[in-house]
mmCIF file of C-alpha atoms and ligand atoms in Angstrom:
data_model
loop_
_atom_site.group_PDB
_atom_site.id
_atom_site.type_symbol
_atom_site.label_atom_id
_atom_site.label_comp_id
_atom_site.label_asym_id
_atom_site.label_seq_id
_atom_site.Cartn_x
_atom_site.Cartn_y
_atom_site.Cartn_z
ATOM 1 C CA MET A 8 18.630 19.767 -35.395
ATOM 2 C CA SER A 9 16.798 17.140 -33.673
ATOM 3 C CA PHE A 10 17.075 12.806 -33.597
ATOM 4 C CA THR A 11 14.743 11.643 -31.219
ATOM 5 C CA ILE A 12 15.874 8.004 -29.420
ATOM 6 C CA ALA A 13 12.735 6.269 -28.647
ATOM 7 C CA ILE A 14 12.569 3.517 -25.474
ATOM 8 C CA ASP A 15 9.840 1.632 -24.579
ATOM 9 C CA GLY A 16 9.013 -1.626 -22.332
ATOM 10 C CA PRO A 17 8.040 -2.971 -19.092
ATOM 11 C CA ALA A 18 8.737 -2.103 -15.921
ATOM 12 C CA ALA A 19 12.072 -2.872 -14.631
ATOM 13 C CA SER A 20 13.098 -4.304 -18.007
ATOM 14 C CA GLY A 21 16.310 -1.515 -17.817
ATOM 15 C CA LYS A 22 15.117 1.279 -19.624
ATOM 16 C CA GLY A 23 15.880 3.961 -17.689
ATOM 17 C CA THR A 24 19.482 3.218 -16.935
ATOM 18 C CA ILE A 25 19.707 3.083 -20.687
ATOM 19 C CA SER A 26 17.649 6.037 -21.393
ATOM 20 C CA ARG A 27 20.527 8.346 -19.063
ATOM 21 C CA ALA A 28 23.552 6.183 -20.645
ATOM 22 C CA LEU A 29 22.355 6.464 -23.930
ATOM 23 C CA ALA A 30 21.456 10.761 -23.169
ATOM 24 C CA ALA A 31 25.427 10.705 -21.622
ATOM 25 C CA HIS A 32 26.923 9.211 -24.156
ATOM 26 C CA PHE A 33 24.937 11.489 -26.910
ATOM 27 C CA ARG A 34 24.952 14.268 -25.369
ATOM 28 C CA PHE A 35 20.950 14.635 -25.964
ATOM 29 C CA ALA A 36 18.668 15.471 -23.476
ATOM 30 C CA HIS A 37 16.331 12.815 -21.046
ATOM 31 C CA LEU A 38 12.985 12.492 -20.403
ATOM 32 C CA ASP A 39 11.619 9.485 -18.649
ATOM 33 C CA THR A 40 7.484 10.050 -19.374
ATOM 34 C CA GLY A 41 6.907 7.189 -16.390
ATOM 35 C CA LEU A 42 7.370 10.456 -14.163
ATOM 36 C CA LEU A 43 4.441 12.162 -15.665
ATOM 37 C CA TYR A 44 2.069 9.679 -14.885
ATOM 38 C CA ARG A 45 3.606 8.997 -11.688
ATOM 39 C CA ALA A 46 3.352 12.526 -10.534
ATOM 40 C CA VAL A 47 -0.807 12.332 -12.095
ATOM 41 C CA GLY A 48 -0.836 8.529 -10.064
ATOM 42 C CA ALA A 49 0.452 10.617 -6.938
ATOM 43 C CA ARG A 50 -2.239 13.064 -6.978
ATOM 44 C CA LEU A 51 -4.890 10.074 -7.173
ATOM 45 C CA LEU A 52 -3.537 8.928 -4.219
ATOM 46 C CA GLU A 53 -4.458 12.467 -2.787
ATOM 47 C CA GLY A 54 -7.704 12.366 -3.518
ATOM 48 C CA GLU A 55 -7.379 14.390 -6.851
ATOM 49 C CA GLU A 56 -9.627 13.998 -9.842
ATOM 50 C CA PRO A 57 -6.622 12.653 -12.291
ATOM 51 C CA ILE A 58 -7.916 14.363 -15.844
ATOM 52 C CA ALA A 59 -7.370 17.878 -13.812
ATOM 53 C CA ALA A 60 -4.244 16.957 -12.314
ATOM 54 C CA ALA A 61 -2.430 15.579 -15.548
ATOM 55 C CA ARG A 62 -4.050 18.926 -17.856
ATOM 56 C CA ALA A 63 -2.620 21.014 -14.562
ATOM 57 C CA LEU A 64 0.890 18.524 -14.434
ATOM 58 C CA GLN A 65 3.962 21.323 -14.331
ATOM 59 C CA ALA A 66 6.508 19.083 -15.187
ATOM 60 C CA GLY A 67 9.243 20.396 -13.891
ATOM 61 C CA GLY A 68 11.202 19.267 -10.405
ATOM 62 C CA LEU A 69 9.490 15.797 -11.058
ATOM 63 C CA GLU A 70 12.172 13.810 -9.361
ATOM 64 C CA SER A 71 11.661 12.456 -6.290
ATOM 65 C CA ASP A 72 11.744 9.133 -3.847
ATOM 66 C CA ALA A 73 8.508 9.841 -3.383
ATOM 67 C CA LEU A 74 6.959 9.309 -6.841
ATOM 68 C CA ARG A 75 8.927 5.454 -7.058
ATOM 69 C CA LEU A 76 7.397 4.068 -4.400
ATOM 70 C CA PRO A 77 4.973 0.777 -5.129
ATOM 71 C CA ALA A 78 2.270 1.992 -4.864
ATOM 72 C CA VAL A 79 2.315 5.011 -6.838
ATOM 73 C CA ALA A 80 3.372 2.720 -9.743
ATOM 74 C CA GLU A 81 0.184 0.874 -9.523
ATOM 75 C CA ALA A 82 -1.735 4.280 -9.249
ATOM 76 C CA ALA A 83 -0.083 5.665 -12.420
ATOM 77 C CA SER A 84 -0.596 2.350 -14.495
ATOM 78 C CA LYS A 85 -4.259 3.110 -13.772
ATOM 79 C CA VAL A 86 -4.478 6.640 -14.808
ATOM 80 C CA ALA A 87 -2.476 5.897 -17.860
ATOM 81 C CA ALA A 88 -5.155 4.155 -19.166
ATOM 82 C CA ILE A 89 -7.568 7.091 -19.299
ATOM 83 C CA PRO A 90 -7.458 8.468 -22.721
ATOM 84 C CA GLU A 91 -8.068 12.152 -21.291
ATOM 85 C CA VAL A 92 -5.187 11.761 -19.113
ATOM 86 C CA ARG A 93 -2.984 10.994 -22.110
ATOM 87 C CA ALA A 94 -4.064 13.202 -24.310
ATOM 88 C CA ALA A 95 -3.248 15.391 -21.890
ATOM 89 C CA LEU A 96 0.447 15.208 -21.700
ATOM 90 C CA VAL A 97 1.053 14.557 -25.323
ATOM 91 C CA ASP A 98 2.234 17.952 -26.337
ATOM 92 C CA PHE A 99 4.847 18.458 -23.257
ATOM 93 C CA GLN A 100 6.394 14.901 -24.536
ATOM 94 C CA ARG A 101 6.557 15.734 -28.257
ATOM 95 C CA ALA A 102 7.868 19.134 -28.155
ATOM 96 C CA PHE A 103 10.767 17.698 -25.720
ATOM 97 C CA ALA A 104 11.427 14.993 -28.682
ATOM 98 C CA ARG A 105 12.023 17.340 -31.105
ATOM 99 C CA ARG A 106 14.002 19.737 -28.846
ATOM 100 C CA ALA A 107 17.562 20.516 -31.169
ATOM 101 C CA GLY A 108 21.007 18.725 -30.046
ATOM 102 C CA GLY A 109 18.478 15.667 -29.591
ATOM 103 C CA ALA A 110 16.399 13.740 -26.732
ATOM 104 C CA VAL A 111 15.893 10.171 -25.523
ATOM 105 C CA LEU A 112 12.279 9.345 -24.296
ATOM 106 C CA ASP A 113 11.692 6.525 -22.339
ATOM 107 C CA GLY A 114 8.257 5.494 -21.823
ATOM 108 C CA ARG A 115 5.502 3.055 -22.971
ATOM 109 C CA ASP A 116 3.904 4.456 -25.696
ATOM 110 C CA ILE A 117 7.118 6.318 -27.400
ATOM 111 C CA GLY A 118 8.299 4.690 -30.436
ATOM 112 C CA THR A 119 3.739 3.557 -31.602
ATOM 113 C CA VAL A 120 2.650 6.714 -30.374
ATOM 114 C CA ILE A 121 4.341 9.524 -29.273
ATOM 115 C CA CYS A 122 7.133 9.577 -31.540
ATOM 116 C CA PRO A 123 6.499 7.157 -34.625
ATOM 117 C CA GLU A 124 9.137 9.104 -36.455
ATOM 118 C CA ALA A 125 12.205 8.919 -34.100
ATOM 119 C CA GLU A 126 15.000 8.268 -35.390
ATOM 120 C CA ALA A 127 15.984 5.191 -33.813
ATOM 121 C CA LYS A 128 13.643 3.039 -31.627
ATOM 122 C CA LEU A 129 14.588 0.194 -28.774
ATOM 123 C CA PHE A 130 11.697 -1.731 -26.884
ATOM 124 C CA VAL A 131 13.960 -3.492 -23.759
ATOM 125 C CA THR A 132 12.557 -6.734 -22.134
ATOM 126 C CA ALA A 133 13.911 -9.456 -19.297
ATOM 127 C CA SER A 134 11.799 -12.134 -17.701
ATOM 128 C CA PRO A 135 9.390 -10.850 -15.364
ATOM 129 C CA GLU A 136 11.645 -12.841 -12.790
ATOM 130 C CA ILE A 137 14.566 -10.985 -13.090
ATOM 131 C CA ARG A 138 12.955 -8.033 -13.509
ATOM 132 C CA ALA A 139 11.049 -8.048 -10.263
ATOM 133 C CA GLU A 140 14.484 -8.963 -8.408
ATOM 134 C CA ARG A 141 15.914 -5.793 -9.779
ATOM 135 C CA ARG A 142 13.021 -3.526 -8.749
ATOM 136 C CA PHE A 143 12.502 -5.964 -5.081
ATOM 137 C CA ALA A 144 16.988 -4.933 -4.697
ATOM 138 C CA GLU A 145 16.357 -0.793 -5.411
ATOM 139 C CA LEU A 146 13.188 -0.889 -3.005
ATOM 140 C CA GLN A 147 15.135 -2.365 -0.486
ATOM 141 C CA ALA A 148 18.145 -0.042 -0.867
ATOM 142 C CA LYS A 149 15.697 2.987 -0.360
ATOM 143 C CA GLY A 150 14.211 1.268 2.931
ATOM 144 C CA VAL A 151 11.353 0.395 1.686
ATOM 145 C CA GLU A 152 9.509 -2.583 3.238
ATOM 146 C CA THR A 153 8.524 -5.372 0.450
ATOM 147 C CA ASP A 154 9.012 -8.770 -0.523
ATOM 148 C CA LEU A 155 10.165 -10.569 -3.979
ATOM 149 C CA ALA A 156 6.520 -12.278 -4.383
ATOM 150 C CA ALA A 157 4.608 -9.086 -3.733
ATOM 151 C CA VAL A 158 6.912 -6.968 -6.491
ATOM 152 C CA LEU A 159 6.624 -10.107 -9.056
ATOM 153 C CA ALA A 160 2.680 -9.464 -8.434
ATOM 154 C CA ASP A 161 2.696 -5.496 -8.609
ATOM 155 C CA VAL A 162 5.076 -6.030 -12.027
ATOM 156 C CA ARG A 163 2.736 -9.089 -13.016
ATOM 157 C CA ALA A 164 -0.035 -6.953 -12.839
ATOM 158 C CA ARG A 165 1.092 -3.406 -13.907
ATOM 159 C CA ASP A 166 2.796 -5.615 -17.364
ATOM 160 C CA GLU A 167 -0.893 -6.606 -17.896
ATOM 161 C CA ARG A 168 -2.838 -3.423 -17.567
ATOM 162 C CA ASP A 169 -0.505 -1.632 -19.818
ATOM 163 C CA MET A 170 -0.230 -4.485 -22.695
ATOM 164 C CA GLY A 171 -3.969 -4.525 -21.972
ATOM 165 C CA ARG A 172 -5.431 -1.067 -22.327
ATOM 166 C CA ALA A 173 -7.441 -0.144 -25.498
ATOM 167 C CA ASP A 174 -5.406 3.505 -25.785
ATOM 168 C CA ALA A 175 -1.829 3.571 -25.979
ATOM 169 C CA PRO A 176 -0.982 -0.029 -24.846
ATOM 170 C CA LEU A 177 2.630 -1.310 -24.571
ATOM 171 C CA ARG A 178 3.895 -2.624 -27.556
ATOM 172 C CA ALA A 179 7.296 -2.734 -29.582
ATOM 173 C CA ALA A 180 6.652 -0.752 -32.548
ATOM 174 C CA GLU A 181 7.554 -2.679 -35.766
ATOM 175 C CA ASP A 182 10.640 -1.248 -36.731
ATOM 176 C CA ALA A 183 12.254 -1.135 -32.976
ATOM 177 C CA VAL A 184 15.628 -2.972 -32.109
ATOM 178 C CA GLU A 185 14.604 -5.168 -29.397
ATOM 179 C CA ILE A 186 17.160 -5.644 -26.215
ATOM 180 C CA ASP A 187 16.724 -8.145 -23.920
ATOM 181 C CA THR A 188 18.131 -7.820 -20.667
ATOM 182 C CA THR A 189 17.663 -10.382 -18.346
ATOM 183 C CA ALA A 190 21.262 -12.180 -19.009
ATOM 184 C CA LEU A 191 22.610 -8.923 -20.358
ATOM 185 C CA SER A 192 24.900 -6.303 -18.042
ATOM 186 C CA ILE A 193 24.323 -2.838 -17.958
ATOM 187 C CA GLU A 194 27.768 -2.144 -19.623
ATOM 188 C CA ALA A 195 26.577 -4.682 -22.099
ATOM 189 C CA ALA A 196 23.431 -3.964 -22.598
ATOM 190 C CA VAL A 197 23.954 -0.207 -22.765
ATOM 191 C CA ALA A 198 26.906 -1.726 -25.645
ATOM 192 C CA ARG A 199 24.091 -2.810 -28.028
ATOM 193 C CA ALA A 200 21.552 0.419 -27.310
ATOM 194 C CA VAL A 201 24.209 3.129 -28.174
ATOM 195 C CA ALA A 202 25.713 0.604 -31.606
ATOM 196 C CA ALA A 203 21.852 0.375 -32.582
ATOM 197 C CA VAL A 204 20.867 3.634 -32.302
ATOM 198 C CA GLU A 205 24.941 4.933 -34.182
ATOM 199 C CA GLN A 206 23.578 1.899 -37.018
ATOM 200 C CA ARG A 207 20.382 4.417 -37.214
ATOM 201 C CA GLY A 208 22.585 7.565 -38.031
ATOM 202 C CA GLY A 209 22.591 9.107 -33.955
ATOM 203 C CA ARG A 210 26.013 10.898 -33.190
ATOM 204 C CA ALA A 211 26.620 12.462 -30.530
ATOM 205 C CA GLY A 212 25.534 16.570 -29.971
HETATM 206 O O1 CDP B 9 13.639 2.257 -16.551
HETATM 207 P P1 CDP B 9 13.055 0.516 -15.784
HETATM 208 O O2 CDP B 9 11.549 0.969 -14.826
HETATM 209 O O3 CDP B 9 12.659 -0.011 -17.253
HETATM 210 O O4 CDP B 9 14.576 -0.111 -15.064
HETATM 211 P P2 CDP B 9 15.507 0.305 -14.322
HETATM 212 O O5 CDP B 9 15.448 1.539 -13.320
HETATM 213 O O6 CDP B 9 16.205 1.004 -15.212
HETATM 214 O O7 CDP B 9 16.549 -0.374 -13.693
HETATM 215 C C1 CDP B 9 15.388 -1.757 -12.758
HETATM 216 C C2 CDP B 9 17.107 -1.955 -11.795
HETATM 217 O O8 CDP B 9 17.571 -2.736 -12.722
HETATM 218 C C3 CDP B 9 18.071 -0.918 -11.842
HETATM 219 O O9 CDP B 9 18.411 -1.160 -10.885
HETATM 220 C C4 CDP B 9 18.986 -0.721 -12.561
HETATM 221 O O10 CDP B 9 20.455 -1.002 -12.301
HETATM 222 C C5 CDP B 9 18.972 -3.187 -12.794
HETATM 223 N N1 CDP B 9 19.884 -3.181 -13.832
HETATM 224 C C6 CDP B 9 20.405 -3.952 -13.840
HETATM 225 O O11 CDP B 9 20.292 -5.061 -13.129
HETATM 226 N N2 CDP B 9 20.596 -5.070 -15.533
HETATM 227 C C7 CDP B 9 20.207 -4.248 -16.411
HETATM 228 N N3 CDP B 9 21.023 -4.443 -17.610
HETATM 229 C C8 CDP B 9 19.700 -2.898 -16.064
HETATM 230 C C9 CDP B 9 18.821 -2.648 -15.723
HETATM 231 O O1 CDP B 10 10.016 1.879 -14.389
HETATM 232 P P1 CDP B 10 8.841 1.623 -14.651
HETATM 233 O O2 CDP B 10 9.040 1.167 -15.584
HETATM 234 O O3 CDP B 10 8.597 0.487 -13.057
HETATM 235 O O4 CDP B 10 7.549 2.234 -14.366
HETATM 236 P P2 CDP B 10 7.535 3.871 -15.099
HETATM 237 O O5 CDP B 10 8.249 4.164 -16.859
HETATM 238 O O6 CDP B 10 7.732 4.711 -13.782
HETATM 239 O O7 CDP B 10 5.607 4.177 -15.882
HETATM 240 C C1 CDP B 10 4.837 3.755 -14.880
HETATM 241 C C2 CDP B 10 3.610 3.654 -15.408
HETATM 242 O O8 CDP B 10 3.172 4.511 -15.678
HETATM 243 C C3 CDP B 10 3.735 2.255 -15.986
HETATM 244 O O9 CDP B 10 3.335 1.248 -15.621
HETATM 245 C C4 CDP B 10 2.598 2.869 -17.309
HETATM 246 O O10 CDP B 10 1.245 2.095 -16.643
HETATM 247 C C5 CDP B 10 2.283 4.420 -17.115
HETATM 248 N N1 CDP B 10 3.638 4.825 -18.240
HETATM 249 C C6 CDP B 10 2.403 4.798 -19.465
HETATM 250 O O11 CDP B 10 1.391 4.584 -19.468
HETATM 251 N N2 CDP B 10 3.272 5.370 -20.779
HETATM 252 C C7 CDP B 10 4.187 5.971 -21.000
HETATM 253 N N3 CDP B 10 5.121 6.907 -21.277
HETATM 254 C C8 CDP B 10 5.286 5.737 -19.362
HETATM 255 C C9 CDP B 10 4.464 5.216 -18.275
#
């Protein structure tokens, strides 16, 4: 039996952390769909044509530190505005969502476009300032040279591009439960997410 948890929200809102915790709690598979766009963005930075890169993408083994760099995030949000790039990535995401045993997908358009029929939907938000602080701390821990003002500017620019594009803009689905993590610990945010999913009928697989 399949059960899909769709999680959307802006950069560094905590959706990845919540998704991983939900996947562990319910014993579901997890797909960070941002990695698909980051992989295409990385190919763009290497000079490849993004639509061809999206069509050729092999989703296995995507996780890598290089994909987490700010320049890749910016390139990802640029290629993510190209309808043909988005179209090339739909089938893989939908098949993942419907796998037996349950799935958690996080991104920008999971509850609205990829899985409008998802059993449970969350929209994770936080203030731009706290999101920039969190992302800055992560980049510092990885030894990436940057400063808080630059990270905040990146976060705001990416939010605007993601919310303003014509195809699959970032927005909450009407039936999504909103979780504002600005003043929440990770534990408190995860507890709210687990409760919301259980209320929609989610049970550990
Ligand atoms: O996936 P997304 O970009 O939305 O964010 P994330 O990678 O889950 O979270 C960004 C950073 O914020 C991570 O270092 C988390 O540990 C941290 N975080 C936090 O401090 N408090 C929360 N309630 C959620 C995340
Ligand atoms: O971790 P963070 O929230 O900073 O970014 P991400 O989830 O890895 O996504 C990187 C970029 O990919 C976003 O800024 C979006 O432009 C794009 N994206 C998208 O358009 N649709 C998705 N389902 C996931 C990501």
